[in-house]
Structures are given as structure tokens and as C-alpha cells.
């Protein structure tokens, strides 16, 4: 009996969600990687469906991290929320290409005194979502140094929140700078509004899809390595041939002389 929650109908992903901006995207392919699609069709995804992928959400105080998560997970928005202390968790279940897939969203505190604590949560994360306020240039600047300690083997997303509060002309300037920052940190850029829900669902579907794709590719790589190892163990390489010892020098029988014992031959001093 499975201990995991069932997948909701509105959490089923059959096609790869498209990126928000092609200039700052992890990749702009219109479909999943062919190896991932084939593995799902042949049910060769290994343990991906049983694992929980860890997603860390970080950013300055009051940039909208909690509101972003609550809008997607609970479809609610509360502008009078209490500041997060330490870290909160939300679990979301998806079905990607017919394979169950779980995300654990870590909502970290943005206060300065909690930043050192949040940095310890990076271990084991598959994706890090760095949130800033599109109406606050300083919050975007802080994403630069905030990314210095992030692991290099995770997927990075740079998310501008509170898009509904930004006039089009002002947002256009901020987007230009945000795309530049995203390129520098090799992150995918998104702009969302937790108040209206704009791009929130699309963003988290993109996070789930790219994380799933990465997980399946890693599983296929491990599976391939195991098969190669099995072949090596089953057919060990032949041991190197030892060179025969050098033949003893040829001594003419005339050089040997018998002592008192007839069975003992002594090599003469030459």
C-alpha cells in the first residue's frame, strides 16, 4: 500500500511546459528529452517515482516566497501573512509522462539572521528558486551574492514576484536586468504574480518537469553504469601472461666434476 498521496487531476503533465523567456531558459526545447520519453514509455525510470525531489525557495524578506508557494499549493493569497521563521514545507504530487513524481517545497526565512541557517538546507536540493521583487532593485542585486554558495549541480530559477504591482514600462527595465542576472548565474527566469496567479501554475509545472527530466536522465546514467559494471564482473579481463623465467645458462657436462657423493655435482670455479 502506497503511503504517498494520490495525484490530483490538475497535477498531470503530459507535455513539457514552455519556458517564460527564451533568452534566459535552461533550454528551449518544445518537448522532453527523447531518452526521457522513451524511458517513460518503456517503464525504465527506476526509482524516480518513489523519490521526493527537494526544492529550496530563497530570497530577501517580504519578496513573496510564501505567497508564491501558497498560491500554487493552496490557491490562496494572504497579504497579511506572518513572516516565515526557519523553514516551512509543502508537498506536491505530480504525474509526469505517466510517472508519479513528488516535490518537497522548502519555504525558507528571508530575515538576515536566518540566512546562515537557510544555507544549510541546500544539501540534497535538486532545484533552487531564488525570488526577488520586480519593484525592488535591491532584492534583485541580492540574488547575485545569494547564489555564490549554491551548489553547482542543481537547477536554478530566478523568479520575479509581484508583477501585478509593476507598471509595464518599469517592469520592462527590470526584466532586462533580471535576464542579464539569470544568464550570469545560468538560471531560468520567470515573472509571476501571487495575487492574480499569473504564471504561477506554469512556473511550478516547469520546475516539476525539468526536475523530473533531470532525475530520469540521472537514473538512466546510473543504470547504464551498472550494466557496464555487471559485464566487467561477468567477463573479467584475461590476466596478463607472465614471462617465463630465464633459462639457466648451458654448462657443458665436461665442466662438472664429481665429489665423494656420486649424486652431487658441483659447479667449478671459473
CSV table of C-alpha atoms in Angstrom, one decimal:
chain,number,residue,atom,x,y,z
A,1,UNK,CA,0.0,0.0,0.0
A,2,UNK,CA,1.4,3.4,-1.0
A,3,UNK,CA,2.0,6.0,1.7
A,4,UNK,CA,2.1,8.8,-0.9
A,5,UNK,CA,-0.9,11.0,-1.6
A,6,UNK,CA,-2.7,10.4,-4.9
A,7,UNK,CA,-2.0,12.7,-7.8
A,8,UNK,CA,-4.6,15.4,-8.4
A,9,UNK,CA,-6.1,15.6,-11.9
A,10,UNK,CA,-4.7,19.2,-12.2
A,11,UNK,CA,-1.2,18.0,-11.5
A,12,UNK,CA,-0.8,15.7,-14.6
A,13,UNK,CA,1.9,16.8,-17.0
A,14,UNK,CA,1.7,15.2,-20.4
A,15,UNK,CA,3.9,17.7,-22.4
A,16,UNK,CA,6.9,19.8,-21.5
A,17,UNK,CA,5.7,23.3,-20.3
A,18,UNK,CA,7.4,26.0,-22.3
A,19,UNK,CA,9.9,28.5,-20.8
A,20,UNK,CA,8.9,32.0,-19.9
A,21,UNK,CA,11.7,33.8,-21.8
A,22,UNK,CA,13.9,32.1,-24.4
A,23,UNK,CA,16.8,34.4,-23.7
A,24,UNK,CA,17.0,33.1,-20.1
A,25,UNK,CA,16.0,29.5,-20.2
A,26,UNK,CA,17.7,26.3,-19.2
A,27,UNK,CA,16.7,25.0,-22.6
A,28,UNK,CA,14.1,26.0,-25.2
A,29,UNK,CA,13.2,22.5,-26.5
A,30,UNK,CA,9.5,22.1,-27.1
A,31,UNK,CA,9.4,18.5,-25.8
A,32,UNK,CA,11.0,16.3,-23.2
A,33,UNK,CA,14.4,14.7,-23.9
A,34,UNK,CA,13.9,11.7,-26.3
A,35,UNK,CA,15.7,9.4,-23.8
A,36,UNK,CA,13.3,10.5,-21.0
A,37,UNK,CA,10.2,10.0,-23.2
A,38,UNK,CA,11.4,6.5,-24.3
A,39,UNK,CA,12.2,5.5,-20.7
A,40,UNK,CA,8.7,6.5,-19.5
A,41,UNK,CA,7.1,4.6,-22.3
A,42,UNK,CA,9.1,1.5,-21.6
A,43,UNK,CA,8.8,2.0,-17.8
A,44,UNK,CA,12.5,2.3,-17.3
A,45,UNK,CA,12.5,5.2,-14.8
A,46,UNK,CA,13.9,3.2,-11.9
A,47,UNK,CA,13.3,4.7,-8.5
A,48,UNK,CA,12.3,8.2,-9.8
A,49,UNK,CA,8.6,7.6,-9.0
A,50,UNK,CA,9.4,6.7,-5.4
A,51,UNK,CA,11.8,9.6,-4.5
A,52,UNK,CA,11.0,13.0,-3.3
A,53,UNK,CA,12.7,15.9,-5.0
A,54,UNK,CA,13.8,18.7,-2.8
A,55,UNK,CA,13.2,22.3,-4.0
A,56,UNK,CA,14.5,25.2,-2.0
A,57,UNK,CA,12.9,28.7,-2.2
A,58,UNK,CA,15.1,31.5,-1.0
A,59,UNK,CA,15.1,35.3,-1.2
A,60,UNK,CA,15.0,38.5,0.7
A,61,UNK,CA,12.5,39.3,3.4
A,62,UNK,CA,9.0,40.1,2.0
A,63,UNK,CA,9.7,39.4,-1.6
A,64,UNK,CA,6.8,36.9,-1.7
A,65,UNK,CA,8.2,33.4,-1.2
A,66,UNK,CA,5.4,32.2,1.0
A,67,UNK,CA,2.7,33.8,-1.1
A,68,UNK,CA,4.1,32.2,-4.2
A,69,UNK,CA,4.1,28.7,-2.7
A,70,UNK,CA,0.6,29.2,-1.1
A,71,UNK,CA,-0.9,30.4,-4.4
A,72,UNK,CA,0.2,27.2,-6.1
A,73,UNK,CA,-0.3,24.6,-3.3
A,74,UNK,CA,-3.4,26.1,-1.7
A,75,UNK,CA,-4.7,28.5,-4.3
A,76,UNK,CA,-4.9,31.3,-1.7
A,77,UNK,CA,-3.3,34.7,-1.2
A,78,UNK,CA,-3.0,36.4,2.2
A,79,UNK,CA,-1.3,39.8,2.2
A,80,UNK,CA,-1.2,39.8,6.0
A,81,UNK,CA,0.8,36.6,6.4
A,82,UNK,CA,3.3,36.2,9.2
A,83,UNK,CA,7.0,36.1,8.3
A,84,UNK,CA,8.4,32.6,8.0
A,85,UNK,CA,10.6,31.5,10.9
A,86,UNK,CA,13.2,28.9,10.0
A,87,UNK,CA,11.7,26.8,7.2
A,88,UNK,CA,8.2,25.5,6.2
A,89,UNK,CA,7.4,22.6,4.0
A,90,UNK,CA,4.8,21.9,1.3
A,91,UNK,CA,4.5,18.6,-0.6
A,92,UNK,CA,3.1,18.5,-4.2
A,93,UNK,CA,2.5,15.3,-6.2
A,94,UNK,CA,2.6,15.2,-10.0
A,95,UNK,CA,2.3,12.7,-12.7
A,96,UNK,CA,4.8,13.4,-15.5
A,97,UNK,CA,4.5,11.3,-18.6
A,98,UNK,CA,2.6,8.7,-16.7
A,99,UNK,CA,5.2,8.5,-13.9
A,100,UNK,CA,4.4,9.7,-10.3
A,101,UNK,CA,6.7,12.5,-9.2
A,102,UNK,CA,6.9,14.4,-5.8
A,103,UNK,CA,8.3,17.8,-5.0
A,104,UNK,CA,9.0,18.9,-1.5
A,105,UNK,CA,9.0,22.7,-1.4
A,106,UNK,CA,11.2,24.3,1.3
A,107,UNK,CA,10.0,27.8,2.2
A,108,UNK,CA,13.0,29.5,3.9
A,109,UNK,CA,13.0,32.6,6.0
A,110,UNK,CA,14.3,35.8,4.4
A,111,UNK,CA,15.4,37.6,7.5
A,112,UNK,CA,19.1,38.3,7.7
A,113,UNK,CA,19.6,36.3,10.9
A,114,UNK,CA,18.1,33.2,9.2
A,115,UNK,CA,20.3,33.3,6.1
A,116,UNK,CA,23.1,31.3,7.7
A,117,UNK,CA,20.5,28.6,8.6
A,118,UNK,CA,18.9,28.6,5.2
A,119,UNK,CA,22.3,27.9,3.6
A,120,UNK,CA,22.5,24.6,5.4
A,121,UNK,CA,19.3,23.4,3.6
A,122,UNK,CA,20.9,23.4,0.2
A,123,UNK,CA,22.3,20.0,0.7
A,124,UNK,CA,20.5,17.4,-1.4
A,125,UNK,CA,18.4,20.0,-3.3
A,126,UNK,CA,17.6,19.3,-6.9
A,127,UNK,CA,16.5,22.9,-7.7
A,128,UNK,CA,16.8,26.3,-6.0
A,129,UNK,CA,14.2,29.0,-6.6
A,130,UNK,CA,15.6,32.5,-6.0
A,131,UNK,CA,12.8,35.0,-5.6
A,132,UNK,CA,13.1,38.8,-5.9
A,133,UNK,CA,10.6,41.7,-6.0
A,134,UNK,CA,10.3,43.2,-9.5
A,135,UNK,CA,9.6,46.5,-7.8
A,136,UNK,CA,12.8,46.4,-5.7
A,137,UNK,CA,16.1,46.7,-7.5
A,138,UNK,CA,18.0,45.8,-4.3
A,139,UNK,CA,16.3,42.4,-4.0
A,140,UNK,CA,17.5,41.6,-7.5
A,141,UNK,CA,21.0,42.7,-6.6
A,142,UNK,CA,21.0,40.4,-3.6
A,143,UNK,CA,20.3,37.4,-5.7
A,144,UNK,CA,23.9,37.7,-7.0
A,145,UNK,CA,25.7,37.2,-3.7
A,146,UNK,CA,22.9,34.8,-2.6
A,147,UNK,CA,23.8,32.5,-5.4
A,148,UNK,CA,27.5,32.3,-4.6
A,149,UNK,CA,27.1,29.5,-2.0
A,150,UNK,CA,24.6,27.4,-4.0
A,151,UNK,CA,25.7,24.0,-5.3
A,152,UNK,CA,26.7,23.9,-8.9
A,153,UNK,CA,24.9,20.7,-9.7
A,154,UNK,CA,21.3,21.9,-9.1
A,155,UNK,CA,18.8,23.6,-11.4
A,156,UNK,CA,18.4,27.3,-10.7
A,157,UNK,CA,15.4,29.5,-11.3
A,158,UNK,CA,15.3,33.3,-10.9
A,159,UNK,CA,11.7,34.4,-10.2
A,160,UNK,CA,10.5,38.0,-10.1
A,161,UNK,CA,7.4,38.3,-7.9
A,162,UNK,CA,4.7,41.0,-7.5
A,163,UNK,CA,4.5,41.6,-11.3
A,164,UNK,CA,0.9,43.0,-10.9
A,165,UNK,CA,2.3,46.0,-9.0
A,166,UNK,CA,4.8,47.0,-11.6
A,167,UNK,CA,3.8,49.4,-14.5
A,168,UNK,CA,4.7,47.9,-17.9
A,169,UNK,CA,7.5,50.5,-18.6
A,170,UNK,CA,9.1,49.9,-15.2
A,171,UNK,CA,8.8,46.1,-15.5
A,172,UNK,CA,10.4,46.2,-18.9
A,173,UNK,CA,13.5,47.8,-17.5
A,174,UNK,CA,13.6,45.4,-14.6
A,175,UNK,CA,13.2,42.4,-16.9
A,176,UNK,CA,16.2,43.4,-18.9
A,177,UNK,CA,18.3,43.5,-15.8
A,178,UNK,CA,16.8,40.3,-14.5
A,179,UNK,CA,17.5,38.4,-17.7
A,180,UNK,CA,21.1,39.5,-17.5
A,181,UNK,CA,21.5,38.3,-13.9
A,182,UNK,CA,19.8,35.0,-14.9
A,183,UNK,CA,22.3,34.4,-17.7
A,184,UNK,CA,25.2,35.1,-15.4
A,185,UNK,CA,24.1,32.5,-12.8
A,186,UNK,CA,22.9,30.1,-15.5
A,187,UNK,CA,19.3,30.2,-14.2
A,188,UNK,CA,15.9,30.2,-15.9
A,189,UNK,CA,14.0,33.5,-15.5
A,190,UNK,CA,10.3,33.8,-14.7
A,191,UNK,CA,8.0,36.7,-13.6
A,192,UNK,CA,4.9,35.9,-11.6
A,193,UNK,CA,2.1,37.4,-9.6
A,194,UNK,CA,0.9,35.6,-6.5
A,195,UNK,CA,-2.1,38.0,-6.2
A,196,UNK,CA,-3.5,37.3,-9.6
A,197,UNK,CA,-2.0,33.9,-10.1
A,198,UNK,CA,-0.3,35.0,-13.3
A,199,UNK,CA,2.3,32.4,-14.4
A,200,UNK,CA,2.4,30.7,-11.0
A,201,UNK,CA,1.0,27.3,-12.2
A,202,UNK,CA,3.1,27.4,-15.4
A,203,UNK,CA,6.2,28.1,-13.4
A,204,UNK,CA,5.8,25.2,-10.9
A,205,UNK,CA,4.9,22.9,-13.7
A,206,UNK,CA,8.1,23.9,-15.4
A,207,UNK,CA,10.0,23.3,-12.2
A,208,UNK,CA,8.5,19.8,-11.8
A,209,UNK,CA,9.1,18.9,-15.5
A,210,UNK,CA,12.7,20.0,-15.6
A,211,UNK,CA,13.5,18.3,-12.3
A,212,UNK,CA,11.8,15.2,-13.4
A,213,UNK,CA,13.7,15.2,-16.7
A,214,UNK,CA,17.0,15.6,-14.8
A,215,UNK,CA,16.1,12.8,-12.4
A,216,UNK,CA,15.2,10.3,-15.2
A,217,UNK,CA,18.4,11.1,-17.1
A,218,UNK,CA,20.5,10.6,-13.9
A,219,UNK,CA,18.7,7.3,-13.3
A,220,UNK,CA,19.4,6.1,-16.9
A,221,UNK,CA,23.0,7.1,-16.5
A,222,UNK,CA,23.3,5.1,-13.2
A,223,UNK,CA,21.5,2.1,-14.8
A,224,UNK,CA,23.9,2.2,-17.8
A,225,UNK,CA,26.9,2.3,-15.4
A,226,UNK,CA,25.6,-0.7,-13.5
A,227,UNK,CA,25.1,-2.7,-16.7
A,228,UNK,CA,28.7,-2.0,-17.8
A,229,UNK,CA,29.9,-3.0,-14.3
A,230,UNK,CA,28.0,-6.2,-14.5
A,231,UNK,CA,29.6,-7.1,-17.8
A,232,UNK,CA,33.0,-6.3,-16.4
A,233,UNK,CA,32.4,-8.6,-13.4
A,234,UNK,CA,30.9,-11.3,-15.6
A,235,UNK,CA,33.7,-11.3,-18.1
A,236,UNK,CA,36.9,-10.3,-16.3
A,237,UNK,CA,39.8,-9.2,-18.4
A,238,UNK,CA,42.3,-12.0,-19.0
A,239,UNK,CA,45.2,-11.9,-16.6
A,240,UNK,CA,48.5,-10.7,-18.2
A,241,UNK,CA,50.7,-13.5,-19.3
A,242,UNK,CA,53.7,-13.9,-17.1
A,243,UNK,CA,57.1,-14.1,-18.9
A,244,UNK,CA,58.7,-17.5,-18.4
A,245,UNK,CA,61.8,-17.4,-16.1
A,246,UNK,CA,65.0,-17.0,-18.0
A,247,UNK,CA,66.6,-20.3,-18.9
A,248,UNK,CA,69.6,-21.3,-16.9
A,249,UNK,CA,72.9,-21.0,-18.6
A,250,UNK,CA,74.1,-24.0,-20.5
A,251,UNK,CA,77.1,-25.7,-18.9
A,252,UNK,CA,79.0,-28.4,-20.8
A,253,UNK,CA,79.0,-31.6,-18.8
A,254,UNK,CA,82.8,-31.7,-19.0
A,255,UNK,CA,82.9,-28.7,-16.6
A,256,UNK,CA,81.3,-30.7,-13.8
A,257,UNK,CA,83.4,-33.0,-11.5
A,258,UNK,CA,82.0,-35.5,-9.1
A,259,UNK,CA,82.9,-35.3,-5.4
A,260,UNK,CA,82.7,-38.2,-2.9
A,261,UNK,CA,79.0,-38.3,-3.2
A,262,UNK,CA,78.1,-39.7,-6.7
A,263,UNK,CA,74.8,-37.8,-6.7
A,264,UNK,CA,76.3,-34.4,-6.1
A,265,UNK,CA,77.6,-32.3,-8.9
A,266,UNK,CA,79.5,-29.1,-8.0
A,267,UNK,CA,79.9,-26.2,-10.3
A,268,UNK,CA,83.6,-25.5,-10.8
A,269,UNK,CA,85.1,-22.1,-10.1
A,270,UNK,CA,85.5,-20.4,-13.5
